mmCIF file with all atom_site columns, C-alpha atoms and ligand atoms in Angstrom:
data_model
loop_
_atom_site.group_PDB
_atom_site.id
_atom_site.type_symbol
_atom_site.label_atom_id
_atom_site.label_alt_id
_atom_site.label_comp_id
_atom_site.label_asym_id
_atom_site.label_entity_id
_atom_site.label_seq_id
_atom_site.pdbx_PDB_ins_code
_atom_site.Cartn_x
_atom_site.Cartn_y
_atom_site.Cartn_z
_atom_site.occupancy
_atom_site.B_iso_or_equiv
_atom_site.pdbx_formal_charge
_atom_site.auth_seq_id
_atom_site.auth_comp_id
_atom_site.auth_asym_id
_atom_site.auth_atom_id
_atom_site.pdbx_PDB_model_num
ATOM   1   C  CA  . MET V 1 1  ? 0.057  -0.099 -0.220  1.00 0.00 ? 1   MET V CA  1
ATOM   2   C  CA  . GLY V 1 2  ? 2.775  2.553  0.865   1.00 0.00 ? 2   GLY V CA  1
ATOM   3   C  CA  . LYS V 1 3  ? 4.440  1.818  -2.517  1.00 0.00 ? 3   LYS V CA  1
ATOM   4   C  CA  . ALA V 1 4  ? 1.241  2.229  -4.439  1.00 0.00 ? 4   ALA V CA  1
ATOM   5   C  CA  . LEU V 1 5  ? 0.835  5.843  -2.560  1.00 0.00 ? 5   LEU V CA  1
ATOM   6   C  CA  . PHE V 1 6  ? 4.356  6.830  -3.186  1.00 0.00 ? 6   PHE V CA  1
ATOM   7   C  CA  . THR V 1 7  ? 4.166  6.343  -7.170  1.00 0.00 ? 7   THR V CA  1
ATOM   8   C  CA  . GLN V 1 8  ? 0.433  7.127  -7.830  1.00 0.00 ? 8   GLN V CA  1
ATOM   9   C  CA  . GLY V 1 9  ? -1.941 7.340  -4.819  1.00 0.00 ? 9   GLY V CA  1
ATOM   10  C  CA  . ALA V 1 10 ? -0.592 10.694 -3.094  1.00 0.00 ? 10  ALA V CA  1
ATOM   11  C  CA  . GLU V 1 11 ? -1.650 13.790 -5.132  1.00 0.00 ? 11  GLU V CA  1
ATOM   12  C  CA  . PRO V 1 12 ? 1.036  15.321 -6.216  1.00 0.00 ? 12  PRO V CA  1
ATOM   13  C  CA  . SER V 1 13 ? 2.884  11.935 -6.603  1.00 0.00 ? 13  SER V CA  1
ATOM   14  C  CA  . CYS V 1 14 ? 6.007  11.555 -4.539  1.00 0.00 ? 14  CYS V CA  1
ATOM   15  C  CA  . SER V 1 15 ? 7.602  9.893  -7.677  1.00 0.00 ? 15  SER V CA  1
ATOM   16  C  CA  . ILE V 1 16 ? 7.734  13.493 -9.689  1.00 0.00 ? 16  ILE V CA  1
ATOM   17  C  CA  . CYS V 1 17 ? 10.027 14.790 -6.957  1.00 0.00 ? 17  CYS V CA  1
ATOM   18  C  CA  . HIS V 1 18 ? 12.079 12.121 -5.760  1.00 0.00 ? 18  HIS V CA  1
ATOM   19  C  CA  . THR V 1 19 ? 14.214 9.326  -6.566  1.00 0.00 ? 19  THR V CA  1
ATOM   20  C  CA  . LEU V 1 20 ? 13.366 5.753  -4.734  1.00 0.00 ? 20  LEU V CA  1
ATOM   21  C  CA  . ALA V 1 21 ? 15.081 2.883  -6.121  1.00 0.00 ? 21  ALA V CA  1
ATOM   22  C  CA  . ASP V 1 22 ? 12.463 0.499  -4.828  1.00 0.00 ? 22  ASP V CA  1
ATOM   23  C  CA  . ALA V 1 23 ? 9.626  2.501  -6.205  1.00 0.00 ? 23  ALA V CA  1
ATOM   24  C  CA  . GLU V 1 24 ? 11.705 2.956  -9.612  1.00 0.00 ? 24  GLU V CA  1
ATOM   25  C  CA  . THR V 1 25 ? 11.277 6.723  -9.485  1.00 0.00 ? 25  THR V CA  1
ATOM   26  C  CA  . MET V 1 26 ? 14.066 9.131  -10.772 1.00 0.00 ? 26  MET V CA  1
ATOM   27  C  CA  . GLY V 1 27 ? 12.720 12.709 -9.540  1.00 0.00 ? 27  GLY V CA  1
ATOM   28  C  CA  . GLU V 1 28 ? 15.121 15.309 -9.264  1.00 0.00 ? 28  GLU V CA  1
ATOM   29  C  CA  . ILE V 1 29 ? 13.247 18.157 -7.727  1.00 0.00 ? 29  ILE V CA  1
ATOM   30  C  CA  . GLY V 1 30 ? 13.564 17.007 -3.987  1.00 0.00 ? 30  GLY V CA  1
ATOM   31  C  CA  . PRO V 1 31 ? 16.359 15.134 -2.513  1.00 0.00 ? 31  PRO V CA  1
ATOM   32  C  CA  . ASN V 1 32 ? 17.044 11.338 -3.135  1.00 0.00 ? 32  ASN V CA  1
ATOM   33  C  CA  . LEU V 1 33 ? 15.641 9.457  -0.660  1.00 0.00 ? 33  LEU V CA  1
ATOM   34  C  CA  . ASP V 1 34 ? 18.113 6.392  -1.132  1.00 0.00 ? 34  ASP V CA  1
ATOM   35  C  CA  . THR V 1 35 ? 20.848 8.495  0.126   1.00 0.00 ? 35  THR V CA  1
ATOM   36  C  CA  . MET V 1 36 ? 18.885 10.558 2.823   1.00 0.00 ? 36  MET V CA  1
ATOM   37  C  CA  . ARG V 1 37 ? 17.473 7.211  4.367   1.00 0.00 ? 37  ARG V CA  1
ATOM   38  C  CA  . PRO V 1 38 ? 14.894 9.242  6.217   1.00 0.00 ? 38  PRO V CA  1
ATOM   39  C  CA  . ASP V 1 39 ? 13.512 7.308  9.438   1.00 0.00 ? 39  ASP V CA  1
ATOM   40  C  CA  . TYR V 1 40 ? 9.609  6.930  10.145  1.00 0.00 ? 40  TYR V CA  1
ATOM   41  C  CA  . ASP V 1 41 ? 9.301  10.230 12.071  1.00 0.00 ? 41  ASP V CA  1
ATOM   42  C  CA  . ARG V 1 42 ? 11.143 12.112 9.251   1.00 0.00 ? 42  ARG V CA  1
ATOM   43  C  CA  . VAL V 1 43 ? 8.974  11.088 6.512   1.00 0.00 ? 43  VAL V CA  1
ATOM   44  C  CA  . MET V 1 44 ? 5.912  11.531 8.635   1.00 0.00 ? 44  MET V CA  1
ATOM   45  C  CA  . ARG V 1 45 ? 7.022  14.832 9.531   1.00 0.00 ? 45  ARG V CA  1
ATOM   46  C  CA  . ALA V 1 46 ? 7.601  15.958 5.739   1.00 0.00 ? 46  ALA V CA  1
ATOM   47  C  CA  . LEU V 1 47 ? 4.136  14.655 4.998   1.00 0.00 ? 47  LEU V CA  1
ATOM   48  C  CA  . VAL V 1 48 ? 2.217  16.517 8.027   1.00 0.00 ? 48  VAL V CA  1
ATOM   49  C  CA  . ASN V 1 49 ? 4.051  19.768 7.912   1.00 0.00 ? 49  ASN V CA  1
ATOM   50  C  CA  . GLY V 1 50 ? 5.607  19.975 4.327   1.00 0.00 ? 50  GLY V CA  1
ATOM   51  C  CA  . VAL V 1 51 ? 9.046  21.013 3.960   1.00 0.00 ? 51  VAL V CA  1
ATOM   52  C  CA  . GLY V 1 52 ? 10.236 23.707 1.810   1.00 0.00 ? 52  GLY V CA  1
ATOM   53  C  CA  . PRO V 1 53 ? 8.851  23.581 -1.708  1.00 0.00 ? 53  PRO V CA  1
ATOM   54  C  CA  . MET V 1 54 ? 6.711  20.259 -0.767  1.00 0.00 ? 54  MET V CA  1
ATOM   55  C  CA  . THR V 1 55 ? 3.360  20.854 0.584   1.00 0.00 ? 55  THR V CA  1
ATOM   56  C  CA  . PRO V 1 56 ? 1.740  18.920 3.308   1.00 0.00 ? 56  PRO V CA  1
ATOM   57  C  CA  . TYR V 1 57 ? -0.574 16.204 2.682   1.00 0.00 ? 57  TYR V CA  1
ATOM   58  C  CA  . ASP V 1 58 ? -3.741 16.930 4.510   1.00 0.00 ? 58  ASP V CA  1
ATOM   59  C  CA  . SER V 1 59 ? -6.014 14.858 2.189   1.00 0.00 ? 59  SER V CA  1
ATOM   60  C  CA  . LEU V 1 60 ? -4.349 11.567 3.083   1.00 0.00 ? 60  LEU V CA  1
ATOM   61  C  CA  . THR V 1 61 ? -5.892 9.666  6.043   1.00 0.00 ? 61  THR V CA  1
ATOM   62  C  CA  . ASP V 1 62 ? -3.838 8.503  9.014   1.00 0.00 ? 62  ASP V CA  1
ATOM   63  C  CA  . GLU V 1 63 ? -3.379 5.307  7.657   1.00 0.00 ? 63  GLU V CA  1
ATOM   64  C  CA  . GLU V 1 64 ? -2.157 6.073  4.327   1.00 0.00 ? 64  GLU V CA  1
ATOM   65  C  CA  . LEU V 1 65 ? 0.481  8.621  6.238   1.00 0.00 ? 65  LEU V CA  1
ATOM   66  C  CA  . ASP V 1 66 ? 1.338  5.531  8.191   1.00 0.00 ? 66  ASP V CA  1
ATOM   67  C  CA  . ALA V 1 67 ? 1.777  3.479  5.483   1.00 0.00 ? 67  ALA V CA  1
ATOM   68  C  CA  . LEU V 1 68 ? 3.765  5.935  3.220   1.00 0.00 ? 68  LEU V CA  1
ATOM   69  C  CA  . SER V 1 69 ? 6.298  6.781  6.195   1.00 0.00 ? 69  SER V CA  1
ATOM   70  C  CA  . HIS V 1 70 ? 6.867  3.120  6.728   1.00 0.00 ? 70  HIS V CA  1
ATOM   71  C  CA  . TYR V 1 71 ? 7.441  2.311  3.017   1.00 0.00 ? 71  TYR V CA  1
ATOM   72  C  CA  . VAL V 1 72 ? 9.548  5.199  2.684   1.00 0.00 ? 72  VAL V CA  1
ATOM   73  C  CA  . ALA V 1 73 ? 12.007 4.073  5.938   1.00 0.00 ? 73  ALA V CA  1
ATOM   74  C  CA  . SER V 1 74 ? 11.847 0.192  4.770   1.00 0.00 ? 74  SER V CA  1
ATOM   75  C  CA  . ALA V 1 75 ? 12.616 0.945  1.271   1.00 0.00 ? 75  ALA V CA  1
ATOM   76  C  CA  . THR V 1 76 ? 15.589 2.791  2.161   1.00 0.00 ? 76  THR V CA  1
ATOM   77  C  CA  . LYS V 1 77 ? 16.855 0.745  4.885   1.00 0.00 ? 77  LYS V CA  1
ATOM   78  C  CA  . ALA V 1 78 ? 16.248 3.404  7.510   1.00 0.00 ? 78  ALA V CA  1
ATOM   79  C  CA  . ASP V 1 79 ? 17.620 2.668  10.895  1.00 0.00 ? 79  ASP V CA  1
ATOM   80  C  CA  . ASN V 1 80 ? 13.789 3.235  12.574  1.00 0.00 ? 80  ASN V CA  1
ATOM   81  C  CA  . VAL V 1 81 ? 11.025 2.175  10.233  1.00 0.00 ? 81  VAL V CA  1
ATOM   82  C  CA  . GLU V 1 82 ? 8.335  2.423  13.085  1.00 0.00 ? 82  GLU V CA  1
ATOM   83  C  CA  . PRO V 1 83 ? 6.747  5.272  14.620  1.00 0.00 ? 83  PRO V CA  1
HETATM 84  C  C1  . LIG J 2 .  ? 6.515  18.847 -5.813  1.00 0.00 ? 101 LIG J C1  1
HETATM 85  C  C2  . LIG J 2 .  ? 7.775  18.047 -5.256  1.00 0.00 ? 101 LIG J C2  1
HETATM 86  C  C3  . LIG J 2 .  ? 7.811  17.415 -4.229  1.00 0.00 ? 101 LIG J C3  1
HETATM 87  C  C4  . LIG J 2 .  ? 6.698  16.271 -3.997  1.00 0.00 ? 101 LIG J C4  1
HETATM 88  C  C5  . LIG J 2 .  ? 5.497  15.950 -4.970  1.00 0.00 ? 101 LIG J C5  1
HETATM 89  C  C6  . LIG J 2 .  ? 7.286  15.624 -2.925  1.00 0.00 ? 101 LIG J C6  1
HETATM 90  N  N1  . LIG J 2 .  ? 8.340  16.140 -2.482  1.00 0.00 ? 101 LIG J N1  1
HETATM 91  FE FE1 . LIG J 2 .  ? 9.460  15.352 -0.892  1.00 0.00 ? 101 LIG J FE1 1
HETATM 92  N  N2  . LIG J 2 .  ? 10.655 17.122 -1.018  1.00 0.00 ? 101 LIG J N2  1
HETATM 93  C  C7  . LIG J 2 .  ? 10.403 18.107 -1.816  1.00 0.00 ? 101 LIG J C7  1
HETATM 94  C  C8  . LIG J 2 .  ? 11.677 19.054 -1.654  1.00 0.00 ? 101 LIG J C8  1
HETATM 95  C  C9  . LIG J 2 .  ? 12.311 20.171 -2.611  1.00 0.00 ? 101 LIG J C9  1
HETATM 96  C  C10 . LIG J 2 .  ? 12.169 18.530 -0.342  1.00 0.00 ? 101 LIG J C10 1
HETATM 97  C  C11 . LIG J 2 .  ? 13.411 19.243 0.141   1.00 0.00 ? 101 LIG J C11 1
HETATM 98  C  C12 . LIG J 2 .  ? 12.864 20.181 0.872   1.00 0.00 ? 101 LIG J C12 1
HETATM 99  C  C13 . LIG J 2 .  ? 13.804 21.097 1.644   1.00 0.00 ? 101 LIG J C13 1
HETATM 100 O  O1  . LIG J 2 .  ? 15.040 20.503 2.171   1.00 0.00 ? 101 LIG J O1  1
HETATM 101 O  O2  . LIG J 2 .  ? 13.723 22.438 1.948   1.00 0.00 ? 101 LIG J O2  1
HETATM 102 C  C14 . LIG J 2 .  ? 11.670 17.382 -0.082  1.00 0.00 ? 101 LIG J C14 1
HETATM 103 C  C15 . LIG J 2 .  ? 11.906 16.711 1.119   1.00 0.00 ? 101 LIG J C15 1
HETATM 104 C  C16 . LIG J 2 .  ? 11.552 15.322 1.599   1.00 0.00 ? 101 LIG J C16 1
HETATM 105 C  C17 . LIG J 2 .  ? 11.866 14.663 2.795   1.00 0.00 ? 101 LIG J C17 1
HETATM 106 C  C18 . LIG J 2 .  ? 13.052 14.979 3.568   1.00 0.00 ? 101 LIG J C18 1
HETATM 107 C  C19 . LIG J 2 .  ? 12.337 16.003 4.701   1.00 0.00 ? 101 LIG J C19 1
HETATM 108 C  C20 . LIG J 2 .  ? 13.547 15.972 5.667   1.00 0.00 ? 101 LIG J C20 1
HETATM 109 O  O3  . LIG J 2 .  ? 13.465 16.161 6.627   1.00 0.00 ? 101 LIG J O3  1
HETATM 110 O  O4  . LIG J 2 .  ? 14.385 16.831 5.172   1.00 0.00 ? 101 LIG J O4  1
HETATM 111 C  C21 . LIG J 2 .  ? 10.908 13.462 2.568   1.00 0.00 ? 101 LIG J C21 1
HETATM 112 C  C22 . LIG J 2 .  ? 11.208 12.358 3.687   1.00 0.00 ? 101 LIG J C22 1
HETATM 113 C  C23 . LIG J 2 .  ? 10.103 13.242 1.541   1.00 0.00 ? 101 LIG J C23 1
HETATM 114 N  N3  . LIG J 2 .  ? 10.423 14.663 0.855   1.00 0.00 ? 101 LIG J N3  1
HETATM 115 C  C24 . LIG J 2 .  ? 9.076  12.481 1.056   1.00 0.00 ? 101 LIG J C24 1
HETATM 116 C  C25 . LIG J 2 .  ? 7.949  12.683 0.207   1.00 0.00 ? 101 LIG J C25 1
HETATM 117 C  C26 . LIG J 2 .  ? 6.959  12.054 0.212   1.00 0.00 ? 101 LIG J C26 1
HETATM 118 C  C27 . LIG J 2 .  ? 6.702  10.527 0.976   1.00 0.00 ? 101 LIG J C27 1
HETATM 119 C  C28 . LIG J 2 .  ? 6.008  12.322 -1.083  1.00 0.00 ? 101 LIG J C28 1
HETATM 120 C  C29 . LIG J 2 .  ? 5.097  12.034 -1.557  1.00 0.00 ? 101 LIG J C29 1
HETATM 121 C  C30 . LIG J 2 .  ? 3.889  11.515 -0.677  1.00 0.00 ? 101 LIG J C30 1
HETATM 122 C  C31 . LIG J 2 .  ? 6.792  13.901 -1.271  1.00 0.00 ? 101 LIG J C31 1
HETATM 123 N  N4  . LIG J 2 .  ? 8.072  13.981 -0.625  1.00 0.00 ? 101 LIG J N4  1
HETATM 124 C  C32 . LIG J 2 .  ? 6.448  14.432 -2.614  1.00 0.00 ? 101 LIG J C32 1
HETATM 125 C  C33 . LIG J 2 .  ? 9.709  17.874 -3.152  1.00 0.00 ? 101 LIG J C33 1
HETATM 126 C  C34 . LIG J 2 .  ? 8.663  17.383 -3.045  1.00 0.00 ? 101 LIG J C34 1
#
């Protein structure tokens, strides 16, 4: 579910702006997530509050935010993939 949200479910799609190998996306507007390896809390914070040109994802449900944060942290082998 997190992967589907990353590539298409979230609007605007994360894939436009971010590179993430697991999702086969090559966006170059935002930081490369494979290199950054953001943990669960860092992804969640970016989604809820927005960061720089990245706008907050107000329309996602708590379940979707959780799935996305867990997915990005897991896919990049971040140190902490849980809340
Ligand atoms: C319009 C382009 C755009 C989209 C769409 C976008 N991002 Fe970003 N994202 C950025 C930019 C630019 C930054 C860096 C902002 C800064 O550091 O000032 C960023 C930063 C981040 C960060 C790091 C935050 C931090 O703590 O520095 C994460 C994690 C992230 N994005 C995840 C996502 C996810 C997941 C999605 C989809 C739900 C997404 N982004 C959609 C442009 C985007």
